[in-house]
Amino acid sequence: MPSEPTRTGLSAETLARAVLDNLAYLQARLPEIATPHDWYMALSYSVRDRLLARWVSTVRAYAARDVKIACYLSAEFLTGPQLGNNLVNLGIEETARQAMRSLGQDLDRLIALEEEPGLGNGGLGRLAACYMDSLATLQVPAVGFGIRYEFGIFDQEIRDGCQVEVTDKWLQKGNPWEIVPTDVSFYVNFGGHTEAQADVEGRYRVRWVPRGRVKGVPYDTPVLGYRVNTCNTLRLWKSEAVESFDFQGFNIGDYYGAVEQKVISETLSKVLYPNDEPEVGKRLRLAQQYFFVSCSLQNLLHLLDLKGEPLARFPDRFAVQLNDTHPSIAVAELMRLLVDERLVPWEQAWDITQRTLAYTNHTLLPEALETWGLPLFQSLLPRPLEIIYEINRRFLDEVRRRYPGDDARVARLSLIDEAGEKRVRMANLATVGSHTVNGVAALHSTLLKQTVLRDFAELWPERFQNVTNGVTPRRFVVLSNPQLARLLTGAVGEGWVTDPSRLKGLEERAGDASFQEQWRRVKWQNKDALRARIRERTGVVVDPDALFDIQVKRIHEYKRQHLNVLHIVTLYQRLRQSPKLDIVPRCFVFGGKAAPGYYMAKLMIRLINGVAEAVNNDSAMGGRLKVVFFPDFNVKNAHAIYPAADLSEQISTAGKEASGTGNMKFMLNGALTIGTLDGANVEIREEVGAENFFLFGLTAEEVDRVKREGYRPAAYVEANAELRQALDLIGSGHFSRGDREVFRPLVENLLHSDPFLVLADYAGYVACQERVSAAWQDPKRWTRMSILNTARAGKFSSDRAIREYCEKIWGARPVRIALD
Ligand code: F58
C-alpha cells in the first residue's frame, strides 16, 4: 500500500513520521535531546501542515468572483490555545495521542505547554474568536482582521492578596501557527496636513501630506472549521517602519530622527490596552485603530482588484462587521480610500460604504462609549477628520430637514460632541456609516434603542437589529469537557456538536436515575480536577463534594463581585455565631483581571483574597466554606473552570451587562445560574424555564426608577442587621489583618454612593442563595436541573448567532470546499 503523504496524512503512523520530520528539520533536534517544547513545536507544525492543505483550497475557492466574504474587524481576538482545538476540528485528537505515545510523549502535557495568544480583554475579544470558529464550521467565507500585539493582556499574579501585572510574552518561544505572506503589505499615513486643489479636469481633490507612514505586515493564522475543509484566515497586522523613510533620514544626516521614527512605527502593534473601558485621550490607541482598519480596507480593495471587479461591486463581495466602535474609523477611511485614492464621487462612495459596513454595539455604559478629542484627532488623522466633518455636514442637513427647528436633537445626533471640549463620537460615526446596527442580547438591543442610540432609532428604526451572542461548543465542551462530550454523544448522538438543538434529546433522560448518576460522576471528576489545580495554584484545599459556586469574568463594579462577597461574609458570620448551623458546604471560586488603573476593581480582588484568608483558616468553619481567587483567568484556565461549576454567578446590575457569554459557557456545561434579569440571562431563563433558574434583583426598569427617585443605600443597611454586620466586619479590619483603612474606600462607596445598587439587591440575593442551597440538598432535583440546563443551551451556540448575522446582516452564504 502506498504510504500517506507525510504532510497531510491523518493516520497515527504518518503523523508520528511528520512529527519526527519537523523535529529534525524545523526544530533541528534529535529525539533523544528534544525538550517538551521541541515536541510541542514539532507536533504543532505537523498539525499546521494539515490545516494548510485545506487553507490553500479555501483561499482558491474564495478567489472566485461571486463569493461574498464576511470580514470581522476587531481590535481584539482572544483565541486561546490552538493545538487542542485544531486537533478537535480536524478530528484527530485520539490519533495524535496515539502518535505521540508511540514517540514516548504525552499529548495532554504538550497541549498544556502552549502559551495562549491573549489578544483581548474579555468577552468582546473572546466573542470574535468564537465567531471565527463558527464561520469556518458553517463554511462561510470569512476573514478576521485585527492587530498582532506583541504583548497581549498581562498575566495576573496575586501577591499579598493584590493583583500584580506581569508582561505577557506569548511570542517569546515562537508561534508555530502564524504564516507571514511576504508579498503583501500596506502603508498607513499619520499626522501632517492636507492640501486641497483642483485636478486637471477641475475636480476638487485633497492630498494628505503625512508627517509619517507606517507599514502594515500581515500575520495569518488559519482557522479550521469543525470536521469541514473550510479553513478561513485570521489576519493580524504588525506595524513596521517604512524603510525608505529611514534612509531618507539617514541621508540628510538625521540618523537619530530616523531611528526614532522606526521605534514609533514599531510601537503601534506593541501592546494591547488592558482596560475594559476606553481610556481617554490615548493617542497610541487611536493610532492602533486607524492602523489596522486602514490596512484591512486597503487589503479588501486590493482583493477586489485581483478579482477584476469594479468598485461598485465592493458591497456585494465584502460584508464588513465593526466589532464595537474600535474599528469605526472604517467609515471615514473607506470614504477616503474611495474618494481620494480611487476618485469615486462622494455620493457613490457613501453608498458603497453604507452598504458594506455594519456595527455591533457591546455596551450601554455611557462612560464606555468611545469619543476622541478633536485636537488629538486632528493632529493624528487630519484627512479622516475632514471626511468626518463632511459626513456630518450632509447628515445633519438631513436631520434638519426631518426635524426642522429641533436644535437639541441635531446636537445629540451630531458626530461631534460640542459640549465642553469638542469630541468625535465614534458610536454616532459607526451608526451613520452602517446599514445595520445590532445589540448583543434581546434586552440590550431594546435598551440600546431607548437610551444611547435613541435618536438614531427614531430616525432609522429599520437599521436596528438584535443578534444574541453565542459561544462555540467545540472549544467550550468538546475540547474542555471531553467526559461530558462523550456522555452527550452517547445520549443524543454526535450531531449535537454542530446542531446543539439535539441536546433537547436529553430532556427525556433528565430524571433517569442511572443517567443522573453518570452525569454527577462527570461533574464530580471535573470538580476533582479543578480541586487539584486550585491546590497547585493557591495552596487552598477544597472538597469536590461541596457546591462549586463560581464567578469568573473581568473584575468590575457593575459585575458586582462584591455582592457575592457580601453573601460569603454573611454565611461566615452565621457560622461564627452558630457553629452547629446546618449549611450546604460551598466552595466559592473567583477569577478575573482588573484593569491596572481601576482602583476599586483592584480593591475588590484584595477583598476577595482577604475574605479567603480569614474564612479558609477559621476552624469554626469546619471546611464548610472555602473561598478561592484563581489567579490569571484566561482562556486556558477557563477550560478547567466552566466544566467544574455547579452554580454560575451572573449578578450584574440589571441593564449594565450587554449580554455576557460566560453565562452561556456555564449553562452548556450543566451549571445552574443565579442571576439578575440582565443581558442574555433573560434569554437563558426563557430557554431553561423559570423553575430552573435562580432569579433575584431589581429589573432594569426598577434600577432606573430607584435611581431617579433618589437612591439611599444607607436605608438598606438600616433595615438589615446582617448586611450591617457584614459591612462592619469588612470595615473593622477583620479581612485585612486588623488594618481598618484598607477596605474603607470600598465600604464608604457602598454606603454613600453605591452606583450599582449592591445594597439594594443584597437581601434578594441572599434569599435566592437560600433557594439554591435548598435545591442542592435534593441531588435528584439538582441533577435534573443541571441536565436541563445543558439540554436547553442550544440557542447559545455561536453557530446560531453566525447564521443570524449571515441572514439578517451580511447576506453571506456557505461555500463548500473540496480538497485539491
Ligand atoms: C463585553 N464587552 C460585554 N468589552 O461587557 C459583554 O456583556 C458581552 O457579552 C461581550 O462584550 C460580547 O458581546 C467587552 O468585553 C471590552 O472588553 C472592551 C475592550 C476595549 C475597551 C473597551 C471595552
mmCIF file of N, CA, C and O in Angstrom, residues 568 571-577 579 583 614-626:
data_model
loop_
_atom_site.group_PDB
_atom_site.id
_atom_site.type_symbol
_atom_site.label_atom_id
_atom_site.label_comp_id
_atom_site.label_asym_id
_atom_site.label_seq_id
_atom_site.Cartn_x
_atom_site.Cartn_y
_atom_site.Cartn_z
ATOM 1 N N ILE A 568 -20.925 35.775 51.051
ATOM 2 C CA ILE A 568 -19.966 34.890 51.727
ATOM 3 C C ILE A 568 -19.753 35.355 53.164
ATOM 4 O O ILE A 568 -19.772 34.547 54.107
ATOM 5 N N LEU A 571 -22.632 34.324 55.319
ATOM 6 C CA LEU A 571 -22.580 32.912 55.738
ATOM 7 C C LEU A 571 -21.525 32.713 56.831
ATOM 8 O O LEU A 571 -21.734 31.978 57.807
ATOM 9 N N TYR A 572 -20.423 33.384 56.640
ATOM 10 C CA TYR A 572 -19.308 33.288 57.591
ATOM 11 C C TYR A 572 -19.751 33.748 58.984
ATOM 12 O O TYR A 572 -19.499 33.097 59.994
ATOM 13 N N GLN A 573 -20.462 34.868 58.985
ATOM 14 C CA GLN A 573 -20.961 35.405 60.259
ATOM 15 C C GLN A 573 -21.933 34.431 60.917
ATOM 16 O O GLN A 573 -21.906 34.216 62.120
ATOM 17 N N ARG A 574 -22.815 33.897 60.090
ATOM 18 C CA ARG A 574 -23.813 32.969 60.646
ATOM 19 C C ARG A 574 -23.108 31.790 61.296
ATOM 20 O O ARG A 574 -23.482 31.349 62.390
ATOM 21 N N LEU A 575 -22.097 31.266 60.636
ATOM 22 C CA LEU A 575 -21.389 30.107 61.180
ATOM 23 C C LEU A 575 -20.576 30.468 62.411
ATOM 24 O O LEU A 575 -20.420 29.650 63.321
ATOM 25 N N ARG A 576 -20.056 31.662 62.421
ATOM 26 C CA ARG A 576 -19.295 32.056 63.616
ATOM 27 C C ARG A 576 -20.232 32.203 64.802
ATOM 28 O O ARG A 576 -19.911 31.859 65.930
ATOM 29 N N GLN A 577 -21.427 32.704 64.523
ATOM 30 C CA GLN A 577 -22.394 32.869 65.615
ATOM 31 C C GLN A 577 -22.994 31.529 66.025
ATOM 32 O O GLN A 577 -23.231 31.295 67.204
ATOM 33 N N PRO A 579 -21.916 27.812 65.247
ATOM 34 C CA PRO A 579 -21.046 26.847 64.557
ATOM 35 C C PRO A 579 -21.761 25.566 64.179
ATOM 36 O O PRO A 579 -21.325 24.851 63.278
ATOM 37 N N ILE A 583 -25.421 23.979 57.215
ATOM 38 C CA ILE A 583 -25.414 24.685 55.925
ATOM 39 C C ILE A 583 -24.813 23.800 54.838
ATOM 40 O O ILE A 583 -24.105 22.855 55.102
ATOM 41 N N ALA A 614 -9.309 34.704 55.764
ATOM 42 C CA ALA A 614 -9.987 34.557 57.061
ATOM 43 C C ALA A 614 -10.875 33.304 57.078
ATOM 44 O O ALA A 614 -10.836 32.515 58.030
ATOM 45 N N VAL A 615 -11.634 33.131 56.031
ATOM 46 C CA VAL A 615 -12.607 32.030 56.014
ATOM 47 C C VAL A 615 -11.900 30.670 55.945
ATOM 48 O O VAL A 615 -12.225 29.742 56.696
ATOM 49 N N ASN A 616 -10.923 30.563 55.061
ATOM 50 C CA ASN A 616 -10.280 29.265 54.853
ATOM 51 C C ASN A 616 -9.508 28.796 56.078
ATOM 52 O O ASN A 616 -9.293 27.596 56.256
ATOM 53 N N ASN A 617 -9.080 29.748 56.897
ATOM 54 C CA ASN A 617 -8.251 29.363 58.039
ATOM 55 C C ASN A 617 -9.002 29.358 59.363
ATOM 56 O O ASN A 617 -8.395 29.199 60.418
ATOM 57 N N ASP A 618 -10.298 29.535 59.319
ATOM 58 C CA ASP A 618 -11.078 29.598 60.555
ATOM 59 C C ASP A 618 -11.618 28.196 60.871
ATOM 60 O O ASP A 618 -12.437 27.657 60.125
ATOM 61 N N SER A 619 -11.138 27.645 61.970
ATOM 62 C CA SER A 619 -11.503 26.252 62.265
ATOM 63 C C SER A 619 -13.000 26.113 62.537
ATOM 64 O O SER A 619 -13.577 25.044 62.340
ATOM 65 N N ALA A 620 -13.637 27.206 62.948
ATOM 66 C CA ALA A 620 -15.079 27.137 63.203
ATOM 67 C C ALA A 620 -15.857 26.825 61.919
ATOM 68 O O ALA A 620 -16.998 26.367 61.964
ATOM 69 N N MET A 621 -15.255 27.063 60.791
ATOM 70 C CA MET A 621 -15.946 26.784 59.530
ATOM 71 C C MET A 621 -16.004 25.276 59.264
ATOM 72 O O MET A 621 -16.836 24.819 58.490
ATOM 73 N N GLY A 622 -15.072 24.552 59.867
ATOM 74 C CA GLY A 622 -15.039 23.105 59.665
ATOM 75 C C GLY A 622 -14.942 22.735 58.190
ATOM 76 O O GLY A 622 -15.493 21.724 57.759
ATOM 77 N N GLY A 623 -14.310 23.558 57.430
ATOM 78 C CA GLY A 623 -14.136 23.260 55.998
ATOM 79 C C GLY A 623 -15.403 23.437 55.190
ATOM 80 O O GLY A 623 -15.423 23.137 53.995
ATOM 81 N N ARG A 624 -16.453 23.957 55.808
ATOM 82 C CA ARG A 624 -17.726 24.048 55.080
ATOM 83 C C ARG A 624 -17.766 25.214 54.085
ATOM 84 O O ARG A 624 -18.563 25.217 53.160
ATOM 85 N N LEU A 625 -16.950 26.212 54.344
ATOM 86 C CA LEU A 625 -16.847 27.323 53.390
ATOM 87 C C LEU A 625 -15.407 27.436 52.935
ATOM 88 O O LEU A 625 -14.492 27.439 53.766
ATOM 89 N N LYS A 626 -15.224 27.522 51.643
ATOM 90 C CA LYS A 626 -13.887 27.771 51.117
ATOM 91 C C LYS A 626 -14.014 28.874 50.076
ATOM 92 O O LYS A 626 -14.988 28.924 49.313
#
